[in-house]
Short mmCIF file of C-alpha atoms in Angstrom, two decimals:
data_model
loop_
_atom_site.label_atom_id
_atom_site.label_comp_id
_atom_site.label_asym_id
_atom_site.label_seq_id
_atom_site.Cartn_x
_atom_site.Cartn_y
_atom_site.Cartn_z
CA UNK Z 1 116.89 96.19 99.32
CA UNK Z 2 120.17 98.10 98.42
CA UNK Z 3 121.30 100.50 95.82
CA UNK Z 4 119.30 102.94 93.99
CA UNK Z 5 115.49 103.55 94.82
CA UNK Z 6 113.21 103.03 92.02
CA UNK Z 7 110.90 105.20 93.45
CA UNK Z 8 111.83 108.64 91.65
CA UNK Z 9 109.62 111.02 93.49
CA UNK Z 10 111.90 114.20 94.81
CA UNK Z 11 110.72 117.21 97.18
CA UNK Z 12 111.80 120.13 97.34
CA UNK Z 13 112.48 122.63 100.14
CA UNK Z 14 112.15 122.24 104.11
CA UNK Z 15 109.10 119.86 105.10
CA UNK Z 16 106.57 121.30 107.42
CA UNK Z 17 106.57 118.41 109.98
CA UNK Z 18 109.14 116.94 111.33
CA UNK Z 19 107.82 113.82 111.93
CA UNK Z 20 106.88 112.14 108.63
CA UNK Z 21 106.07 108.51 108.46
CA UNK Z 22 103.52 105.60 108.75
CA UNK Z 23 102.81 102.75 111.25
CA UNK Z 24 102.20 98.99 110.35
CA UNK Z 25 99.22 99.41 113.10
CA UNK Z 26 96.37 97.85 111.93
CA UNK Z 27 94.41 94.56 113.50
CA UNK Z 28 94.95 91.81 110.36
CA UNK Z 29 97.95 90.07 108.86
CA UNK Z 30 100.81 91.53 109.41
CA UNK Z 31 102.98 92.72 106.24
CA UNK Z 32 105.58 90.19 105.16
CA UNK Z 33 109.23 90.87 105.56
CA UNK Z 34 109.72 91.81 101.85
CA UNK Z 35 106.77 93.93 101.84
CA UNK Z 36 108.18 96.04 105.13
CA UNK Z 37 111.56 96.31 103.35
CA UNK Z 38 109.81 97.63 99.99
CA UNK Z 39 107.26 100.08 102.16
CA UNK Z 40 110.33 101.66 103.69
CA UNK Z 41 112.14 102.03 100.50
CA UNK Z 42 108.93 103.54 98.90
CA UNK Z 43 108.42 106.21 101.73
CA UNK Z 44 112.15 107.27 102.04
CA UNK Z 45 111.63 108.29 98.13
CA UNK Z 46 108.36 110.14 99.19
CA UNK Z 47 110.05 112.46 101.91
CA UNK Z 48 109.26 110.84 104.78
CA UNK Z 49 111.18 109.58 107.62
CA UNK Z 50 109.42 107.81 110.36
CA UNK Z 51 108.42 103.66 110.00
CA UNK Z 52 106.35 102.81 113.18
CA UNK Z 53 106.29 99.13 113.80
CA UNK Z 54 103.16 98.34 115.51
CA UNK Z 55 100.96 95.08 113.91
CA UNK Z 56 98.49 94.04 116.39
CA UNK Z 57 98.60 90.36 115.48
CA UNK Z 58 102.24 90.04 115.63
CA UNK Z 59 101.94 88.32 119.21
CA UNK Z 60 105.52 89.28 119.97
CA UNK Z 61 104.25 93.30 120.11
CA UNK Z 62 101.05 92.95 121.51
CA UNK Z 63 99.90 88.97 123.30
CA UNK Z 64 103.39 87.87 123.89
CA UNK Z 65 104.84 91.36 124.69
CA UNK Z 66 107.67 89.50 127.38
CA UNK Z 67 109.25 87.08 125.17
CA UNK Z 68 112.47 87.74 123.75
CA UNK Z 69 112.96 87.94 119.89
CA UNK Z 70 115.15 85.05 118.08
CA UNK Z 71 116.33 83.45 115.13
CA UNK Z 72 114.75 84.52 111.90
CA UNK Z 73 112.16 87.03 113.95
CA UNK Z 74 115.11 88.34 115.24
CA UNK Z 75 117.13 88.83 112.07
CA UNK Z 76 114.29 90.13 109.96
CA UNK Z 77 113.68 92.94 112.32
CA UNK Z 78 117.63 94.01 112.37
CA UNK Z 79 117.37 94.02 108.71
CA UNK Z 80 114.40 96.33 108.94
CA UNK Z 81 116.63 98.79 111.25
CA UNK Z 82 119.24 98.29 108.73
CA UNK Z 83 117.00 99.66 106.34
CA UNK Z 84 115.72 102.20 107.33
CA UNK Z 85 119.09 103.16 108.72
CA UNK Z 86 119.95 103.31 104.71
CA UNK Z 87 117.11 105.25 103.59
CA UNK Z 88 116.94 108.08 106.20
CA UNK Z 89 114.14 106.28 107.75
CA UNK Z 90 113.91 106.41 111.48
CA UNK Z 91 112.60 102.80 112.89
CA UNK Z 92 109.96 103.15 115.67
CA UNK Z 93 109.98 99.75 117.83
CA UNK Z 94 106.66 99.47 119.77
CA UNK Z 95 105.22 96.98 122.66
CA UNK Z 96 101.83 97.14 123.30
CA UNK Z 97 101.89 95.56 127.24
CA UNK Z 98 98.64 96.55 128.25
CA UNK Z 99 96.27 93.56 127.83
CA UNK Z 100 98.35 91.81 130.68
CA UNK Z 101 100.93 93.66 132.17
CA UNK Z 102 101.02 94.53 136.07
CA UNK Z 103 101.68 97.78 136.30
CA UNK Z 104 102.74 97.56 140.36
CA UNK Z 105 104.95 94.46 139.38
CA UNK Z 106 108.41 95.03 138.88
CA UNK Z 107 109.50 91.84 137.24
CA UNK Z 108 106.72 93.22 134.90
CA UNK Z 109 108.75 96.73 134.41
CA UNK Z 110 112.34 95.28 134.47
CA UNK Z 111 110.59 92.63 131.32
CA UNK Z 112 109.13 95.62 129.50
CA UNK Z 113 112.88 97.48 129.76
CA UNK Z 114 115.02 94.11 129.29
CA UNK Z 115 112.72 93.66 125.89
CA UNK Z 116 113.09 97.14 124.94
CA UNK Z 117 116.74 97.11 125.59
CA UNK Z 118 117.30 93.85 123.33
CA UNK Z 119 115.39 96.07 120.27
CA UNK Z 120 118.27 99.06 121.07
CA UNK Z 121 120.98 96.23 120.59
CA UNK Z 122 119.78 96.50 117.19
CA UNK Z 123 120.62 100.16 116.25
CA UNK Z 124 116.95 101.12 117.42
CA UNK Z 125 116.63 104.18 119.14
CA UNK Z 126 113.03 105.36 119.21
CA UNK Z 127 110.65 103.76 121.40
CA UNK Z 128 107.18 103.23 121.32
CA UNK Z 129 104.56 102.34 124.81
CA UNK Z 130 100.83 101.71 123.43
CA UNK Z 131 97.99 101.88 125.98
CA UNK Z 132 95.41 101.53 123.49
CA UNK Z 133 92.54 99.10 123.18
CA UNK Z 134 93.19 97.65 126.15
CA UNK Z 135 90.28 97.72 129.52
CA UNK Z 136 90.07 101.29 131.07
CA UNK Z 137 90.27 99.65 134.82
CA UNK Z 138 93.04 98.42 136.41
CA UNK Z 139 92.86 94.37 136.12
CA UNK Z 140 94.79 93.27 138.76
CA UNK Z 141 94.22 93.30 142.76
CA UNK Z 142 97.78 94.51 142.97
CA UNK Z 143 97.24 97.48 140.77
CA UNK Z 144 94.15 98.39 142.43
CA UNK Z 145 95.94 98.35 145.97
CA UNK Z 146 99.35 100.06 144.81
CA UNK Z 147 97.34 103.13 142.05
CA UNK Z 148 94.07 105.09 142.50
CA UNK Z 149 93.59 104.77 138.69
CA UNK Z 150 94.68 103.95 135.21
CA UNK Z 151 96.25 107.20 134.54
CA UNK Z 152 98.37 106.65 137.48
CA UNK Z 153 99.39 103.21 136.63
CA UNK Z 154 100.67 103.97 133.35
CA UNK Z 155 102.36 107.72 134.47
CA UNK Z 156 104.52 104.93 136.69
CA UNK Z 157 105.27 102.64 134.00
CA UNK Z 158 105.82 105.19 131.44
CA UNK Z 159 108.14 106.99 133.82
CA UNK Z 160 109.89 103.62 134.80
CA UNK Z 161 110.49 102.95 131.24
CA UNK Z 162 111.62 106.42 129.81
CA UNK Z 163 114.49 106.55 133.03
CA UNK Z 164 115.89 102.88 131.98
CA UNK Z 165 115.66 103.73 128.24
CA UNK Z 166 118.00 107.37 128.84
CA UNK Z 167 120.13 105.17 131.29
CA UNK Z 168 121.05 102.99 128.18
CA UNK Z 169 122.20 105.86 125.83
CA UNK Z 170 121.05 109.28 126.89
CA UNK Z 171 119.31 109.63 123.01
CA UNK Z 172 117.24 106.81 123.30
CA UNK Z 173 113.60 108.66 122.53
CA UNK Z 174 109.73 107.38 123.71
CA UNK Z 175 106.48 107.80 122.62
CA UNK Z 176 103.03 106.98 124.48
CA UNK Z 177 99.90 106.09 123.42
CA UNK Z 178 97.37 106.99 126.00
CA UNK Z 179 94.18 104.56 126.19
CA UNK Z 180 92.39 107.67 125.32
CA UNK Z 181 93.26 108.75 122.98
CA UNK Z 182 90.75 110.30 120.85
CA UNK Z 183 88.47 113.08 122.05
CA UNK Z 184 88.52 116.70 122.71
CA UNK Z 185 91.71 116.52 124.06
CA UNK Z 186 91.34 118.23 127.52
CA UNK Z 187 90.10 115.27 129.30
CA UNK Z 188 91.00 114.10 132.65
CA UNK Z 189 93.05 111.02 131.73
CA UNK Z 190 94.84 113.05 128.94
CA UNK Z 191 95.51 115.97 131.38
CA UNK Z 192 96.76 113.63 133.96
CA UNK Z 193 99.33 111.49 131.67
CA UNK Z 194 100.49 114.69 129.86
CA UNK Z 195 101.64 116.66 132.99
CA UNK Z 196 102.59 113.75 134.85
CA UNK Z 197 105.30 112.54 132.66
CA UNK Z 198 108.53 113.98 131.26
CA UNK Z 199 107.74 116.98 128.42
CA UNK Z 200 110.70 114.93 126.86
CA UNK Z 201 108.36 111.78 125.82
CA UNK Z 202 106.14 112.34 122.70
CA UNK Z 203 102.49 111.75 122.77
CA UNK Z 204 100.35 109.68 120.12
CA UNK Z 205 96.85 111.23 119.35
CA UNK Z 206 93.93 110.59 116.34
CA UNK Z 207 91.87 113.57 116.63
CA UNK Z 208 87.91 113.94 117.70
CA UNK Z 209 87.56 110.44 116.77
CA UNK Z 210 89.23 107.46 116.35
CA UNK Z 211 89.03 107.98 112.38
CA UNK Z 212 88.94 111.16 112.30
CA UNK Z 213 86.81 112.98 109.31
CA UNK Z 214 88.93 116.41 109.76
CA UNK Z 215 91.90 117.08 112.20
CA UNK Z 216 91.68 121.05 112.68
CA UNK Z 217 94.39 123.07 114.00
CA UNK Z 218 91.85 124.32 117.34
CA UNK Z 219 91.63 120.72 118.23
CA UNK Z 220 95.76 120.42 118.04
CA UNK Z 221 96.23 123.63 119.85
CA UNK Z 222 93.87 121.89 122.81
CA UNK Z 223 95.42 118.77 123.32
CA UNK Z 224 99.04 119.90 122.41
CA UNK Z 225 98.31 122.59 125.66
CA UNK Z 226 96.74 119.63 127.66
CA UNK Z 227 99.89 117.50 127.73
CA UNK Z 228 102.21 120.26 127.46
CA UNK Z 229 103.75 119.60 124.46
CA UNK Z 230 102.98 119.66 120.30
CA UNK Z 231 101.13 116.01 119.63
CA UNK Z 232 102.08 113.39 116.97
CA UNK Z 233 98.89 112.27 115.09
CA UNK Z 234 98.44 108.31 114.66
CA UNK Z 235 96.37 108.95 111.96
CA UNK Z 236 93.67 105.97 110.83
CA UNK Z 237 94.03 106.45 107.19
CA UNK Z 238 94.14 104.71 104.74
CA UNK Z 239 93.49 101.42 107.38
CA UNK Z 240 90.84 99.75 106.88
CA UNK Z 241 90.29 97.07 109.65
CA UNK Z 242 87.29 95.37 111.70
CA UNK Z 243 84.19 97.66 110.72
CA UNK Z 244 86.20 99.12 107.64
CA UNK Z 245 86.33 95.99 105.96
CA UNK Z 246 84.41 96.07 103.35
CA UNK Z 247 85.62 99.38 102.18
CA UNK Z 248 88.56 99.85 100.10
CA UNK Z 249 90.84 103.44 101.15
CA UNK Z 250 92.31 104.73 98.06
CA UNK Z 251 91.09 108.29 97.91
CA UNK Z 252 93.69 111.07 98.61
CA UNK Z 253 94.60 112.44 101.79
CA UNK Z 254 92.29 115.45 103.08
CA UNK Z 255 90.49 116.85 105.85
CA UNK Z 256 93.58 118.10 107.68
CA UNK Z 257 94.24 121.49 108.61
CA UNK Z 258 97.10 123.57 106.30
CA UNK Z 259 98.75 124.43 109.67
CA UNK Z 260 98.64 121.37 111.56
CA UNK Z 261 102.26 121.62 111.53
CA UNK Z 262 102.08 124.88 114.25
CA UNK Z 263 100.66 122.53 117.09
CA UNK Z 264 102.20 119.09 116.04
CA UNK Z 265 105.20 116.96 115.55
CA UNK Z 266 103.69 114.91 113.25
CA UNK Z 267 101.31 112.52 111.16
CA UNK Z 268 102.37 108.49 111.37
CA UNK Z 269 99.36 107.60 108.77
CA UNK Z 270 98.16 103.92 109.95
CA UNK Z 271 97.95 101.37 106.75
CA UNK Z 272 95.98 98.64 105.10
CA UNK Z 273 96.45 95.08 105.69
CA UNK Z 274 96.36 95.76 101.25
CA UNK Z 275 100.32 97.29 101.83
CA UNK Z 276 100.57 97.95 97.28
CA UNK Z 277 96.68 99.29 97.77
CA UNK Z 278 98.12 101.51 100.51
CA UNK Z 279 101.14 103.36 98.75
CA UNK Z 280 98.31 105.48 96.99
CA UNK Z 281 96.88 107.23 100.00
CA UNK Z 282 100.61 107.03 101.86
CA UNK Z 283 101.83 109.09 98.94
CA UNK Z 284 99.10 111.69 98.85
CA UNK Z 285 100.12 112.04 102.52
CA UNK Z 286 103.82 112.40 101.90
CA UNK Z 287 102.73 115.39 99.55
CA UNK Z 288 100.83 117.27 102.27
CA UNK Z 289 103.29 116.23 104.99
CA UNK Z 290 106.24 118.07 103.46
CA UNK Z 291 104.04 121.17 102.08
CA UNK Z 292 100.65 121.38 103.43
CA UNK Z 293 99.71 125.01 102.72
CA UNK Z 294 100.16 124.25 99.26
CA UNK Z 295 98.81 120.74 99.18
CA UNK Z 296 96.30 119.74 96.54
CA UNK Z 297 94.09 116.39 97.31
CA UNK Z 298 93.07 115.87 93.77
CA UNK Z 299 96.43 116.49 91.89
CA UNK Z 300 98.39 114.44 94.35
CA UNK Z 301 96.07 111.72 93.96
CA UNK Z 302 96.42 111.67 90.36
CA UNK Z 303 100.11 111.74 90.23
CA UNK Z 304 100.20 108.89 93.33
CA UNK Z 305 98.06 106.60 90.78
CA UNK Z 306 100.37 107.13 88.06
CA UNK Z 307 103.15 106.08 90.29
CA UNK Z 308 101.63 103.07 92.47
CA UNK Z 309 99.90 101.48 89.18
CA UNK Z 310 102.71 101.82 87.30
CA UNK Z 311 101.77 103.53 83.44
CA UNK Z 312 99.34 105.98 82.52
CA UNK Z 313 97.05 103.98 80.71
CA UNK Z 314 96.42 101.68 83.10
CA UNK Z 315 96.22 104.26 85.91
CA UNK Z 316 93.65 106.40 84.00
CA UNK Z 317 91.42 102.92 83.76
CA UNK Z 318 92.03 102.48 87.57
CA UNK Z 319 91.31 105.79 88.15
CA UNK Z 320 88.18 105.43 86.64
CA UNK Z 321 87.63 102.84 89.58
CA UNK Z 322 88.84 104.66 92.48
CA UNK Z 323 86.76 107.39 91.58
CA UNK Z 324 83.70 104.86 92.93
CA UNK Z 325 85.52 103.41 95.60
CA UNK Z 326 85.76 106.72 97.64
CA UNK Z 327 83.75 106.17 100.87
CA UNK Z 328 85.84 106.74 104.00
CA UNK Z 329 86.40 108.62 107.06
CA UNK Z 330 87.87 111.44 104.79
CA UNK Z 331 84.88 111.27 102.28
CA UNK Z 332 81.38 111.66 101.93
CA UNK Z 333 81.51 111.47 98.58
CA UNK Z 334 80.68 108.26 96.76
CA UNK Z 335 80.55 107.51 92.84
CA UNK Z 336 79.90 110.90 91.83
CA UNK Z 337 79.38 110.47 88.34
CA UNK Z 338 77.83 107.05 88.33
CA UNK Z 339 75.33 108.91 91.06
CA UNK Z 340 74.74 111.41 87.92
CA UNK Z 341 74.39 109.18 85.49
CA UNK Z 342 71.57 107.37 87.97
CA UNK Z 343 70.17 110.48 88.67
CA UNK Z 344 69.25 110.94 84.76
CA UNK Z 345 68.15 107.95 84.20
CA UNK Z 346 65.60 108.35 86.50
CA UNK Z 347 64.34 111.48 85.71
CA UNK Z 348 64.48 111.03 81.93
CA UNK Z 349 62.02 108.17 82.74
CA UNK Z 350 59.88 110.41 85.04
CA UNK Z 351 59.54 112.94 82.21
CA UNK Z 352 58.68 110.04 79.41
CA UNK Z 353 61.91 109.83 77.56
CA UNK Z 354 62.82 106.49 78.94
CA UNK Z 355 64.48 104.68 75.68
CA UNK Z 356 66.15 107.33 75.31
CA UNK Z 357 67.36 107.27 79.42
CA UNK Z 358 67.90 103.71 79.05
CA UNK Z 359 69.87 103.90 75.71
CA UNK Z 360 72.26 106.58 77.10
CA UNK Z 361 72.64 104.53 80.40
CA UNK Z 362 73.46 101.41 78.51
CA UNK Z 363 76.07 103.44 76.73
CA UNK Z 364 77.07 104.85 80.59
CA UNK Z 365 77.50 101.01 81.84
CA UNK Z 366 79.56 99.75 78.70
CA UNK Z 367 82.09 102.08 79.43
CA UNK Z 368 82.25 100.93 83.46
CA UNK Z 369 82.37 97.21 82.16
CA UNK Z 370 85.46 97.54 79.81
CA UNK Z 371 87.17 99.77 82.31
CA UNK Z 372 86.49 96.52 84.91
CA UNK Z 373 87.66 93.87 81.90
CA UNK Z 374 90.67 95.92 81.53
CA UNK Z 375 91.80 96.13 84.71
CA UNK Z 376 91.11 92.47 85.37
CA UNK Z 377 92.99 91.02 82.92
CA UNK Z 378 96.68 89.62 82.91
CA UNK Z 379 97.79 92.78 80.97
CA UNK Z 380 97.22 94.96 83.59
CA UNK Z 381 100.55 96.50 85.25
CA UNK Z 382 100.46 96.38 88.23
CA UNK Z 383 99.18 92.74 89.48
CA UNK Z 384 99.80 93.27 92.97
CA UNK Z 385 97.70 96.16 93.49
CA UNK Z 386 95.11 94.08 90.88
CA UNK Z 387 95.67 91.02 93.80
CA UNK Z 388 94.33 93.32 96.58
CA UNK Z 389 91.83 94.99 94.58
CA UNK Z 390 90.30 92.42 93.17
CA UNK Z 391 87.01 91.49 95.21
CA UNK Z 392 86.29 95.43 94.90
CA UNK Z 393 86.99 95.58 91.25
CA UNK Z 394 84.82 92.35 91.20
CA UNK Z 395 82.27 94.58 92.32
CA UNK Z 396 82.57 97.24 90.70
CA UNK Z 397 81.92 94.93 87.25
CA UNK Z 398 79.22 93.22 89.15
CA UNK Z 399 77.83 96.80 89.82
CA UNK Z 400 78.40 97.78 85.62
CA UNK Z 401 76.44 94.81 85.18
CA UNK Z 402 73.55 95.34 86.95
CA UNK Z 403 73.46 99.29 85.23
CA UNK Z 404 73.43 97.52 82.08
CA UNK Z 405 70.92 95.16 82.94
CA UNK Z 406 69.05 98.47 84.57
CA UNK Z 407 68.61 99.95 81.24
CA UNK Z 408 68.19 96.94 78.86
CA UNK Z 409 65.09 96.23 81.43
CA UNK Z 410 63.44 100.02 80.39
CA UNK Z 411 64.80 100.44 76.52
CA UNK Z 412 61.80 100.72 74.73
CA UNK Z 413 59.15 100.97 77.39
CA UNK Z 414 57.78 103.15 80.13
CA UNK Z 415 59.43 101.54 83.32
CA UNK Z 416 55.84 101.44 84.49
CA UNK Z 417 55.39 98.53 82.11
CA UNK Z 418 57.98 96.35 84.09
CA UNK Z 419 56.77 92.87 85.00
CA UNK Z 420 56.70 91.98 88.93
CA UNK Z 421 59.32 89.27 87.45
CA UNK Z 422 61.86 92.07 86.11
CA UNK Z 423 61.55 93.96 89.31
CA UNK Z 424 61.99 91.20 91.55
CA UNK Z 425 65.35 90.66 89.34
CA UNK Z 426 66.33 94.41 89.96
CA UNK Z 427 65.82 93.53 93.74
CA UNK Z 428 68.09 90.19 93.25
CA UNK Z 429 70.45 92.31 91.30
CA UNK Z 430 70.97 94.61 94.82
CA UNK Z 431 70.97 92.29 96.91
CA UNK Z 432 73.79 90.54 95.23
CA UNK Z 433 75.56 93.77 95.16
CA UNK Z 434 75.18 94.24 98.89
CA UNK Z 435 76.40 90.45 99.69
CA UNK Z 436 79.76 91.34 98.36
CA UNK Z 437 80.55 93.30 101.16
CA UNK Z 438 82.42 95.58 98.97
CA UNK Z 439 81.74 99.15 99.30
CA UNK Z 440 81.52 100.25 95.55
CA UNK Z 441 79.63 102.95 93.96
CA UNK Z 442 78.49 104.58 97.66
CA UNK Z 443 74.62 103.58 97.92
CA UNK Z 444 73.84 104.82 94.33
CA UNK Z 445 73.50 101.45 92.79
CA UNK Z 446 71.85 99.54 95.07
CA UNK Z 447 69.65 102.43 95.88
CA UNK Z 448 68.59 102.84 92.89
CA UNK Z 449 68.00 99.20 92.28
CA UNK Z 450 66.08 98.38 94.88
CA UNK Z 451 63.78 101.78 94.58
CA UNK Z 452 62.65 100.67 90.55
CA UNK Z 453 62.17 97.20 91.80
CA UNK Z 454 60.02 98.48 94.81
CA UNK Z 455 58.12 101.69 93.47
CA UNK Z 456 59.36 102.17 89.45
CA UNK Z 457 60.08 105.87 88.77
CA UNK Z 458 57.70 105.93 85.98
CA UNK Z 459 54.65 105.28 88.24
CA UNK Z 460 55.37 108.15 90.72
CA UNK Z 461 53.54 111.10 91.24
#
């Protein structure tokens, strides 16, 4: 893309990291080539400056590490350089060697440099080695005979590569990610790597876990005196890959310290295979990135909607969905006011008001159900964000439905009165839910589905 962004969102001031950005990093299909091009024009707008190109299931990164880029492949990916060359964006070029590699070989080390030094043909300067995922024993006889251990193996390589990459052009920069690298941040492999290669090469981390519910400044302060220098966080949010699945990461940006900044480089935020879905959380993350002390989850999330969906009106009905699409790493909290609304019903029915819980449930559920029409219409702005929301907006009018159905079942009745037939349709109405595999509305729905079907409030003591 040239000319003009038509993202308008300006910062003011001196950020608080220096290393701003995201990484294409998740296990899924890849981004397309247009997509890439728009991401990087959309966080260049947002203040940050780092793209990390990283897809697992591009084999040419990860399966197929040794072969040589060409043709198209080759031209897309100098047009990606180009771009973020335009937008202030610096392009992070990773290889991810680890699955085969022989560490002890060198036609295996000279392959690893020869590829890297075809990506700094391209304008590329910053390098990326990833050790992750990958088995935590050396593989091959050689590497057994030659290294005592892992952490030895890939001090070598990462040594081996860092000298060839500053004999090309003394600016070229690396970064490492260790195969551990989540914990506590003092253990012995991370120890080992950190003061066993140059204080020059950055160092990837997550945090306590590999999705990491809070990242606090203790923790950074541990591992950045472990390896001997401030730590870049590869930071799993918003991605939502193999166990995430079914859950859909929209919610804003939290859990992380105000003064990360004093112990790190950095945040690279890790994306969805859903790249319009994952501008939301990427922006809320450009907003604590630049000014963290000042950062405010809730407002940047609301502004980020406005933005990414495209109006207000239809980002206030979205919004309305998000709100029940919050469970993550970041948040425990799921469907808040749908849990409320639940909540009543239940104990309006417990106390012996239950038309008048059912009528103002009903009331409660026809208000989720045009919200979920709305949005799933043609009209709605933004249909590439509808595209990759779909299955969970599905659900969430699936969900509305079964509310509805919830309180038509109890209007005018004491829910004690409920045929086995009508609960065994509550229980068919959960279990439906639950075979979406969407995570919408937390537990609250199906919870409270399956407890009137099983035990009906009424009928407790």
């Amino acid at each position: 893309m040239t000319g003009e962004s038509h993202y308008g969102v300006a910062k003011t001031g001196t950020p608080a990291f220096a290393i701003r950005g995201i990484v294409e990093g998740f296990y899924g299909t890849p981004w397309t080539h247009g997509q890439r091009l728009d991401m990087i024009e959309f966080i260049a707008a947002r203040g940050m400056n780092t793209f990390v190109y990283s897809p697992k299931d591009d084999p040419l990164v990860r399966r197929d590490w040794r072969v040589p880029y060409t043709g198209i492949e080759l031209a897309r990916l100098s047009e990606l350089a180009d771009a973020c060359a335009r937008h202030g964006v610096e392009f992070v070029y990773c290889l991810s060697p680890g699955l085969s590699i022989e560490y002890s070989s060198r036609d295996d080390c000279d392959a690893l440099c020869a590829k890297f030094e075809s990506i700094f043909r391209l304008g590329i300067r910053f390098f990326g080695l990833l050790f992750d995922d990958i088995p935590s024993e050396l593989q091959h006889s050689a590497d057994r005979e030659r290294f005592p251990d892992l952490v030895s193996a890939h001090a070598h390589v990462t040594g081996d590569v860092f000298t060839a990459l500053r004999a090309i052009d003394p600016v070229n920069k690396l970064i490492v990610c260790p195969t551990v690298y989540w914990g506590y941040g003092d253990e012995d492999y991370v120890v080992r790597l950190g003061q066993s290669i140059d204080p020059r090469i950055e160092f990837f981390w997550t945090g306590r876990a590999i999705c990491a519910a809070t990242i606090d400044l203790s923790d950074a302060a541990v591992v950045a005196r472990s390896i001997a220098r401030p730590v870049t966080y590869w930071d799993n949010y918003p991605v939502n890959d193999v166990a995430m699945g079914g859950e859909l990461h929209i919610g804003p940006y939290r859990g992380r310290d105000r003064h990360l900044y004093r112990f790190a480089r950095g945040v690279i935020a890790n994306g969805m295979e859903l790249v319009e879905a994952s501008k939301i959380a990427f922006a809320t993350i450009s907003d604590y990135l630049w000014a963290p002390e000042s950062y405010d989850p809730e407002q940047s999330w609301r502004v980020a909607l406005r933005e990414v969906v495209g109006n207000d009106v239809d980002s206030a009905l979205f919004e309305v969905f998000a709100e029940n699409v919050r469970s993550s790493c970041l948040s425990a909290e799921d469907a808040a006011r749908v849990s409320s609304a639940l909540e009543q019903f239940v104990f309006g029915v417990q106390r012996g008001a239950a038309s008048a819980a059912a009528a103002e449930l009903s009331a409660f559920a026809d208000g989720l159900l045009d919200v979920a029409q709305r949005l799933l219409s043609d009209a709605f702005s933004n249909q590439a964000l509808m595209s990759e929301a779909r299955p969970w907006v599905e659900t969430f009018e699936l969900g509305a439905r079964a509310v509805k159905r919830l309180a038509e079942l109890y209007a005018g009745s004491e829910l004690s009165e409920l045929s086995e037939q009508e609960r065994d349709e509550l229980a068919t109405l959960s279990d439906e839910l639950r075979a979406t595999g969407r995570r919408v509305f937390g537990d609250a729905v199906v919870m409270t589905l399956s407890d009137c079907a099983a035990e009906p409030p009424g009928t407790r003591s």
